[in-house]
Structures are given as structure tokens and as C-alpha cells.
Amino acid sequence: MSGGDRNGIPQRAIRALLVPSSDQRLRYRPDCGWIASSPPASPDVRRFGDQVGCGNMVVHLRDHRGGVMLVIVACIMLLAILVGAFVYYTLTFGGSQEVRNAVDAGTLNVGQQITEVKVKAENDEERQFEDVADSQNKFGLTNINRVWAKALLVRLNADAIADGAGSGAASHADALRRGAQSLSDKLIKKLKDNEGRYFFFNLITMQNDPKMLGKKAQIDAEKGGFWKESYCDRKAESNITVRPEQFPGTDGAVIAKAPDGVFHLPGYTPLLKDFSTDNYYCVPYKVGESTHLTSRGFFDLNSLLKNTDTAGGWANPVPNAFSSEGKCVEGKSTGMKAVACVQVNPQRTFKLAIPHSFVRVKLNKNRIKFRVNGISHPETDGEYGTVPSTLSHSFPDGFGVGIVTAYATVGLEYLPPNLWKAIYALPGDHDEVTKVLLQRCREFAPDASEGDLKSALMNCALVPGEDEYFIFSVGDDKTGNVKVTVAPASVARSSASWLDLKAEPDSSSENKIASEFVGPVPAPVPAPNVVLVSVAGAGVVVYLPSFVTESATEKWKPGSGYGQCLGELTIDRDTTVDANGVVEPIP
């Protein structure tokens, strides 16, 4: 074997195997690995092939498959871990979002349903507010402000009466405030009964299961958790609108103009300008807002400042915001929790009013007296009604010769026979009468105008024999869609069954607010009533000027509205007949 050979293998054979020529091809054989093949080789090459055990010029090349497979397996395992982590965190984050969404939905339902939590009046002081109760005769967040607004108006009426502390009006106002606070306290207690809130919460969360946390996962109220109350939007408008003309004075109550351009009673602030420990309050509900979720920071801030931001704060205020807490149960992330807060707005406004109240107009019997030649005859003093009639009396002429007979036609001042005419029958200053009646009408019919009042009075016909007439409202007290109406006592209850016709004003004083007078010169207007005189006797009959004088006094006795009566207008009218004439003796 030549020196160029290695281990007996010719060098040219090795080169031929390791460096395939252009006519050689590589192929893979399971038993030998990669081989290069060519046309028939030289004897040396055959011998090499025989030595390595593979016929026809076979050579083994190095195989790297083991190392590559290890790298591939490692990459697959790493990728699986990353995918698993991504799926886990995606499900966890998505499940957490589902929990928050479910708690938000449950809390929002608490805010929407909690307006159905209501209480009923159970004592005499609370029953004074039945005219501002809802259709079920109950009180909740929607109409609790109507309770306080009515109590406030009664207080302002009592203060205007000014009979002093301990008087009927003042004590009645105190009673209504106690009734308002009593209803509020009962409502607060029921609102804080978390069992009801749990129910409202779970009613929605059971429909919003966190699917990403497992098939059995569900959200339940975390009882004993963050279930609290708050008092938001202080000094913002309440759902009670007012007109300054409704108040008996111009400076007694705090009102504020809301963004809608309408005056409202503000919430969570004293409503009486004269601060006292027993002030009056409303719950704020912003115009144009609905029940909505709010941030926990805002909720907590207004929860902490319950009684510290105003003088004479509301000792036990009715809340307008509530929080809830829920947690995931029976899922992959059992115990996952979330908190949400909701601010309530019933989206319903009411007008300041004492719906079941009235004004009484009392027409006392008209008095008439006769005088003949300046001499009174009290034995003939009498009365007459609102229906025209003629009264006659005969008297000596005072000189002992003639007889003077007077024929007085009275009741003409009531034509046409309606209540407007009865109040404004004769010339006089009636401005205060109109002012008082219109202000009181606006306490039960807030939008009443002077024209509405006049129309109602003119549409009420005078009934012979009736001396009491009632001014009140008819319509839907619950919506405030009412109008002023007037009716005599005999038929008033057919229009308003709630009327207590025996209710009296609780003032101890009665004030003259108008006077009327008509008669001869210097009065420029003759009296409606007339007199005809007949003089008879043996002698010369001399007729002297005869005339009728009429006067009236209109008195107002105010009422606070407690027990329905807002006041009584009493009219006393007097007619004096002067019949003059003599019979001169024949000389």
C-alpha cells in the first residue's frame, strides 16, 4: 500500500467519497446514513466500500438531529408556558372585569329600586301629610321632600300669624315638623335595612355571572361589607319647585334657582333663614340627572361630612346615595370582591303645596235699619239675604201728624249673584283682599293667577240661604295638575271628599283688610239698594230727600294650614234706609 494510502484505503478513494464529483449524488439510507453514489468505481474504491460495510462507495456523514430536537422541545415548552400564563391572566383580568361589571349593575339596580322602599303614616302628626303621600298612601325617597315642603309652608304661615310661641298656629307648626322628622326617621331606618338592598343587588347579579371565572361562578352580596349611605350634592336643588309668591312673606325661606331657570328648595341646607335647631330640610336631586353610579372617593367624602358643613345641621338626614359590595363565589377566583356606589334621583318634581287645604268665605247676614227724619227705630232692625227683596215699614213722621212708609229694595248689591260680586260688591279698597286670597290659593294651586281666582269666584253662584263658601283645588294632587274651584258648603264635598268643612283657622286674631261705603253726597256712587217713600196724613205732605247708605267690613282670620284651613274671610254688610218726609198741619 503506497505512502499516500491511510489504513490501506487509497487517498483517491477517500477524496472521491468526501468530495462528490459532478456526476455523484447524495442519498439517505436508513442503515448507513447519507451516501454518495457514482458510476462503477475503481477497485480501490470498491475495496473501501467493502471495508466500511456499505457497497458502492458509501461514506457516513455526521448526524446533528439530536441537538436540534432538544432545542425544539425547549422552545415548545416555553411557548406553552407563555400561552398558559397569557390565558390565565386574560381569564383573571376578564373575570375581574366581569365581577366589577356585575357589582356595578347590581348597585345601579339598588339605586333604581330603593325608591320603592316606603313607609306609612301611623299617628296623627304623620297623618297630616297624607295629602302629599303617593298613590299607595306611602312615603319614600320620591316624595319625602313634599312632606318637608308642606311642614315648611305651615311654619311660614304660623310665623306670619305671629300669635307667639305656644299659640295654636305655632304649636301646630311644631307638630307638623315632628311628624315630618318622624316619617323621615322611619324611612331612614328602612333604607338602612340591608336585607332589602341585598335582594335588589342579587336580583341583577344572578343574571350577570362571571363566565370567565368558571361555569359555576356567580356574584353574591357581601353581607356585612361596604354597605353604607352618603349625602351628595349639598345645597343643590331638590325636587320641589317654588314660586316666591306662594309664601306669606317675602323673606322667610331659602330658595335657589336651578339650571332649569326655576326656583327650587335646596337640599341638605336649612330652609328657614332664621336658623334654629329645629330647621327644615330637603334631599337634593339635580335637575336633568338620573340615578347613576358615582366614584367611591366622592361617596366617602360626602359620607364623612354628614353634619359638619352647615349651622344647625340636619341631625338625622335622609340619604341620597348608597354603596354595595359583592364577591365571587364557587368559581376559580372565589373571594374576588368589588365595591360600587350609586346616587339616587327619582326624576320627578313636585310643586310646593298643601294640597288638601282651603279658604272659607263667610257671608254674614246683611243687617238693615230704618231711620225716619233722622230718628232711629231699632224695633224694625232686621236682616236680608243675597236674593233681592223688598222690606217695608211705616213710621210716624215725628211731628205727630203724618205717617211715613218706607219701601226698601235690598239685595241688589249681589247682582249678578256670584261669589265674586259678593266679595267685591261695593266700592272700596280691596287690594289686600285679593292679595290674601291669591296667596292662599297658591298654597294649594301653585300656578293660580288672579284671573283664575276671579273666574272661579264668578263661576260660583250664590245659593239662597247659604252663608259659607269654600275655595280649594280640584285635579290630581299627586301630579300637581290642579285648578282653583269654589263651591258652597252644601255641595263642596261632592267635588272634594277630603274637605273638613268644620275645620277652623288656628289664629287667635282677626284683622280688617277692606272696607266699603256708598251713599249720598259726598259719595259719588249711589247705593245699589233703593228706597221708596210714601207720606200720608191730614195736612200738607212734604217729601224730603230719602236715600240708602251701605257699608261693609271684610275681615281676615288666617290659618296655618294645619287641619286644612288656611284662613277665613268674613264679610259684614250694613244697609241704612233714611226715609224722610213730613205732613204739615193745615192751619
Coordinates of N, CA and C in Angstrom, one line a residue, residues 425-553:
A425 N -118.7 93.7 46.2 CA -120.0 94.3 45.8 C -120.0 95.8 45.8
L426 N -119.3 96.5 46.7 CA -119.3 97.9 46.8 C -118.0 98.5 46.6
P427 N -117.9 99.8 46.2 CA -116.6 100.5 46.1 C -115.8 100.4 47.4
G428 N -114.5 100.3 47.2 CA -113.7 100.2 48.4 C -112.3 99.7 48.0
D429 N -111.4 99.7 48.9 CA -110.0 99.2 48.6 C -109.9 97.7 48.9
H430 N -110.0 97.0 47.9 CA -110.0 95.5 48.0 C -108.6 94.9 47.7
D431 N -107.6 95.7 47.6 CA -106.3 95.2 47.2 C -105.8 94.1 48.2
E432 N -105.9 94.3 49.4 CA -105.5 93.4 50.4 C -106.3 92.1 50.4
V433 N -107.6 92.2 50.1 CA -108.4 91.0 50.0 C -107.9 90.1 48.8
T434 N -107.7 90.8 47.7 CA -107.2 90.0 46.5 C -105.8 89.4 46.8
K435 N -104.9 90.1 47.5 CA -103.6 89.7 47.8 C -103.6 88.4 48.7
V436 N -104.4 88.5 49.7 CA -104.5 87.4 50.7 C -105.1 86.2 50.1
L437 N -106.2 86.4 49.4 CA -106.9 85.2 48.7 C -106.0 84.5 47.7
L438 N -105.3 85.3 46.9 CA -104.5 84.8 45.8 C -103.3 84.0 46.4
Q439 N -102.7 84.6 47.5 CA -101.5 83.9 48.1 C -101.9 82.6 48.7
R440 N -103.1 82.6 49.4 CA -103.5 81.3 49.9 C -103.9 80.3 48.8
C441 N -104.5 80.8 47.8 CA -104.8 79.9 46.7 C -103.6 79.2 46.1
R442 N -102.5 79.9 46.1 CA -101.2 79.4 45.5 C -100.6 78.4 46.5
E443 N -101.1 78.3 47.7 CA -100.6 77.2 48.6 C -101.2 75.9 48.2
F444 N -102.3 75.9 47.6 CA -102.9 74.6 47.2 C -103.0 74.4 45.6
A445 N -102.9 75.5 44.9 CA -102.8 75.5 43.5 C -101.7 76.4 43.0
P446 N -100.4 75.9 43.0 CA -99.3 76.8 42.9 C -99.3 77.7 41.7
D447 N -99.9 77.3 40.6 CA -99.8 78.1 39.4 C -101.0 79.1 39.2
A448 N -101.8 79.2 40.3 CA -103.0 80.0 40.2 C -102.7 81.5 39.9
S449 N -103.5 82.1 39.0 CA -103.3 83.5 38.7 C -104.5 84.3 39.3
E450 N -104.4 85.6 39.2 CA -105.5 86.4 39.7 C -106.8 86.2 38.8
G451 N -106.5 86.0 37.5 CA -107.6 85.7 36.6 C -108.3 84.3 36.9
D452 N -107.5 83.3 37.3 CA -108.0 82.0 37.7 C -108.9 82.2 38.9
L453 N -108.5 83.0 39.9 CA -109.2 83.2 41.1 C -110.6 83.9 40.8
K454 N -110.5 84.9 40.0 CA -111.7 85.7 39.6 C -112.7 84.8 38.9
S455 N -112.2 84.0 37.9 CA -113.0 83.1 37.2 C -113.7 82.1 38.1
A456 N -113.0 81.6 39.0 CA -113.6 80.6 39.9 C -114.6 81.2 40.8
L457 N -114.4 82.4 41.3 CA -115.4 83.1 42.1 C -116.6 83.5 41.4
M458 N -116.4 83.9 40.1 CA -117.6 84.3 39.3 C -118.4 83.1 38.9
N459 N -117.8 81.9 38.8 CA -118.5 80.7 38.4 C -119.2 80.1 39.6
C460 N -119.0 80.6 40.7 CA -119.8 80.0 41.9 C -121.0 80.9 42.2
A461 N -122.2 80.3 41.8 CA -123.4 81.0 42.0 C -123.8 81.1 43.5
L462 N -124.3 82.2 43.9 CA -124.8 82.3 45.3 C -126.1 81.4 45.4
V463 N -126.1 80.7 46.5 CA -127.3 79.9 46.8 C -128.1 80.5 47.9
P464 N -129.4 80.7 47.7 CA -130.2 81.3 48.8 C -130.1 80.5 50.1
G465 N -129.8 81.2 51.2 CA -129.7 80.5 52.5 C -128.3 80.0 52.8
E466 N -127.4 80.0 51.8 CA -126.0 79.5 52.1 C -125.2 80.7 52.5
D467 N -124.5 80.6 53.6 CA -123.6 81.7 54.1 C -122.1 81.3 54.1
E468 N -121.8 80.0 53.8 CA -120.4 79.6 53.7 C -120.0 79.0 52.4
Y469 N -118.9 79.5 51.9 CA -118.4 79.0 50.6 C -116.9 78.7 50.7
F470 N -116.4 77.7 50.0 CA -115.1 77.2 50.1 C -114.3 77.3 48.8
I471 N -113.1 77.8 49.0 CA -112.2 77.9 47.8 C -111.1 76.8 48.0
F472 N -110.9 76.0 47.1 CA -110.0 74.8 47.2 C -109.5 74.4 45.8
S473 N -108.9 73.3 45.7 CA -108.4 72.9 44.4 C -109.0 71.5 44.0
V474 N -109.1 71.3 42.7 CA -109.6 70.0 42.2 C -108.6 69.6 41.1
G475 N -108.4 68.3 40.9 CA -107.5 67.8 40.0 C -106.7 66.7 40.6
D476 N -105.5 66.4 40.0 CA -104.7 65.3 40.5 C -103.6 65.9 41.5
D477 N -103.9 65.7 42.8 CA -103.0 66.2 43.8 C -101.6 65.5 43.7
K478 N -101.5 64.3 43.2 CA -100.2 63.6 43.1 C -99.3 64.2 42.1
T479 N -99.8 64.7 41.0 CA -99.0 65.3 39.9 C -99.0 66.8 40.0
G480 N -99.9 67.4 40.8 CA -99.9 68.9 40.9 C -100.7 69.5 39.8
N481 N -101.4 68.7 39.0 CA -102.2 69.3 37.9 C -103.6 69.6 38.5
V482 N -103.7 70.8 39.1 CA -104.9 71.2 39.8 C -105.3 72.6 39.4
K483 N -106.5 72.9 39.7 CA -107.0 74.3 39.5 C -107.9 74.7 40.6
V484 N -108.1 76.0 40.7 CA -108.9 76.6 41.8 C -110.3 76.4 41.5
T485 N -111.1 76.1 42.5 CA -112.5 76.0 42.3 C -113.2 76.5 43.6
V486 N -114.5 76.9 43.5 CA -115.2 77.4 44.6 C -116.6 76.8 44.6
A487 N -117.0 76.4 45.8 CA -118.3 75.8 46.0 C -119.0 76.1 47.3
P488 N -120.3 76.2 47.3 CA -121.0 76.4 48.6 C -120.8 75.2 49.5
A489 N -121.0 75.3 50.8 CA -120.8 74.2 51.7 C -121.6 73.0 51.4
S490 N -122.8 73.3 50.9 CA -123.8 72.2 50.7 C -123.3 71.2 49.6
V491 N -122.5 71.6 48.7 CA -122.1 70.7 47.6 C -120.5 70.6 47.5
A492 N -119.8 71.3 48.4 CA -118.3 71.3 48.2 C -117.7 69.9 48.3
R493 N -118.3 69.0 49.2 CA -117.7 67.7 49.4 C -118.0 66.8 48.2
S494 N -118.9 67.1 47.4 CA -119.1 66.3 46.2 C -118.0 66.5 45.2
S495 N -117.3 67.6 45.3 CA -116.1 67.9 44.4 C -114.8 67.4 45.1
A496 N -114.8 67.5 46.4 CA -113.6 67.1 47.2 C -114.0 66.4 48.5
S497 N -114.0 65.1 48.5 CA -114.5 64.3 49.6 C -113.6 64.5 50.8
W498 N -112.4 65.0 50.6 CA -111.4 65.1 51.8 C -111.7 66.4 52.6
L499 N -112.6 67.3 52.1 CA -112.8 68.5 52.8 C -113.4 68.3 54.2
D500 N -112.7 69.0 55.2 CA -113.3 69.0 56.5 C -113.9 70.4 56.7
L501 N -115.2 70.4 56.5 CA -116.0 71.7 56.5 C -116.0 72.4 57.9
K502 N -115.7 71.6 58.9 CA -115.7 72.2 60.2 C -114.4 72.7 60.7
A503 N -113.3 72.5 59.9 CA -112.0 73.0 60.3 C -112.0 74.5 60.4
E504 N -111.4 75.0 61.5 CA -111.3 76.4 61.7 C -109.9 77.0 61.6
P505 N -109.7 78.2 61.4 CA -108.4 78.8 61.4 C -107.8 78.7 62.8
D506 N -106.5 78.5 62.9 CA -105.8 78.4 64.2 C -105.2 79.7 64.7
S507 N -105.6 80.8 64.1 CA -105.1 82.1 64.6 C -106.1 82.6 65.7
S508 N -105.6 83.4 66.6 CA -106.4 83.9 67.6 C -106.9 85.3 67.3
S509 N -106.5 85.9 66.2 CA -106.8 87.3 65.8 C -107.5 87.3 64.5
E510 N -108.2 88.4 64.3 CA -109.0 88.7 63.1 C -108.7 90.1 62.7
N511 N -108.3 90.4 61.5 CA -107.9 91.7 61.1 C -108.8 92.2 60.0
K512 N -109.2 93.5 60.0 CA -109.9 94.1 59.0 C -109.0 94.4 57.8
I513 N -109.3 93.9 56.6 CA -108.5 94.1 55.5 C -109.2 94.9 54.4
A514 N -110.4 95.2 54.5 CA -111.1 96.0 53.5 C -112.3 96.7 54.1
S515 N -112.7 97.8 53.6 CA -114.0 98.4 54.0 C -114.6 99.0 52.7
E516 N -116.0 99.1 52.7 CA -116.7 99.6 51.6 C -117.7 100.6 52.1
F517 N -118.1 101.6 51.2 CA -119.1 102.5 51.6 C -119.7 103.2 50.3
V518 N -121.0 103.3 50.3 CA -121.7 104.0 49.3 C -122.9 104.7 49.9
G519 N -123.2 105.9 49.4 CA -124.4 106.6 49.9 C -124.5 107.9 49.2
P520 N -125.2 108.8 49.8 CA -125.5 110.1 49.2 C -124.2 111.0 49.1
V521 N -124.4 112.2 48.6 CA -123.2 113.1 48.5 C -122.6 113.2 50.0
P522 N -121.3 113.2 50.1 CA -120.3 113.3 49.0 C -119.9 112.0 48.3
A523 N -120.5 110.9 48.6 CA -120.2 109.7 47.9 C -120.7 109.8 46.4
P524 N -119.8 109.6 45.5 CA -120.2 109.8 44.1 C -121.0 108.7 43.5
V525 N -121.0 107.6 44.2 CA -121.7 106.4 43.6 C -123.0 106.1 44.5
P526 N -124.1 106.1 43.9 CA -125.3 105.8 44.7 C -125.3 104.3 45.1
A527 N -126.1 104.0 46.2 CA -126.1 102.7 46.7 C -127.0 101.8 45.8
P528 N -126.6 100.5 45.6 CA -127.4 99.6 44.8 C -128.8 99.5 45.3
N529 N -128.9 99.4 46.6 CA -130.3 99.3 47.2 C -131.0 100.6 47.1
V530 N -132.3 100.6 47.0 CA -133.1 101.8 46.9 C -134.3 101.8 47.9
V531 N -134.8 103.0 48.0 CA -136.0 103.1 48.9 C -137.0 104.0 48.3
L532 N -138.2 103.7 48.4 CA -139.4 104.5 48.0 C -140.1 104.9 49.3
V533 N -140.6 106.2 49.3 CA -141.2 106.7 50.5 C -142.6 107.2 50.2
S534 N -143.5 106.8 51.0 CA -144.9 107.3 50.9 C -145.2 108.0 52.2
V535 N -145.7 109.2 52.0 CA -146.1 110.0 53.2 C -147.6 110.3 53.2
A536 N -148.2 110.1 54.3 CA -149.7 110.3 54.3 C -150.1 110.9 55.6
G537 N -151.1 111.7 55.5 CA -151.6 112.3 56.8 C -152.5 113.5 56.4
A538 N -153.2 114.0 57.4 CA -154.1 115.1 57.3 C -153.4 116.4 57.3
G539 N -153.0 116.9 56.2 CA -152.2 118.1 56.2 C -151.5 118.2 54.8
V540 N -150.5 119.0 54.9 CA -149.7 119.2 53.7 C -148.6 118.2 53.7
V541 N -148.5 117.4 52.7 CA -147.5 116.3 52.5 C -146.2 117.0 51.9
V542 N -145.1 116.8 52.6 CA -143.8 117.3 52.1 C -142.9 116.1 52.0
Y543 N -142.4 115.9 50.8 CA -141.4 114.8 50.6 C -140.0 115.4 50.7
L544 N -139.2 114.8 51.6 CA -137.8 115.3 51.7 C -136.9 114.2 51.1
P545 N -135.7 114.6 50.7 CA -134.8 113.6 50.1 C -134.6 112.3 51.0
S546 N -134.8 111.2 50.4 CA -134.6 109.9 51.0 C -133.5 109.2 50.3
F547 N -132.8 108.3 51.1 CA -131.6 107.7 50.5 C -131.3 106.4 51.3
V548 N -130.4 105.7 50.6 CA -129.8 104.4 51.3 C -128.3 104.6 51.4
T549 N -127.8 104.2 52.5 CA -126.4 104.2 52.8 C -126.0 102.7 53.0
E550 N -124.9 102.3 52.4 CA -124.4 100.9 52.6 C -122.9 101.0 52.9
S551 N -122.6 100.1 53.8 CA -121.2 100.0 54.2 C -120.9 98.5 54.5
A552 N -119.6 98.2 54.4 CA -119.2 96.8 54.6 C -117.8 96.7 55.2
T553 N -117.6 95.7 56.0 CA -116.2 95.4 56.6 C -115.9 94.0 56.2

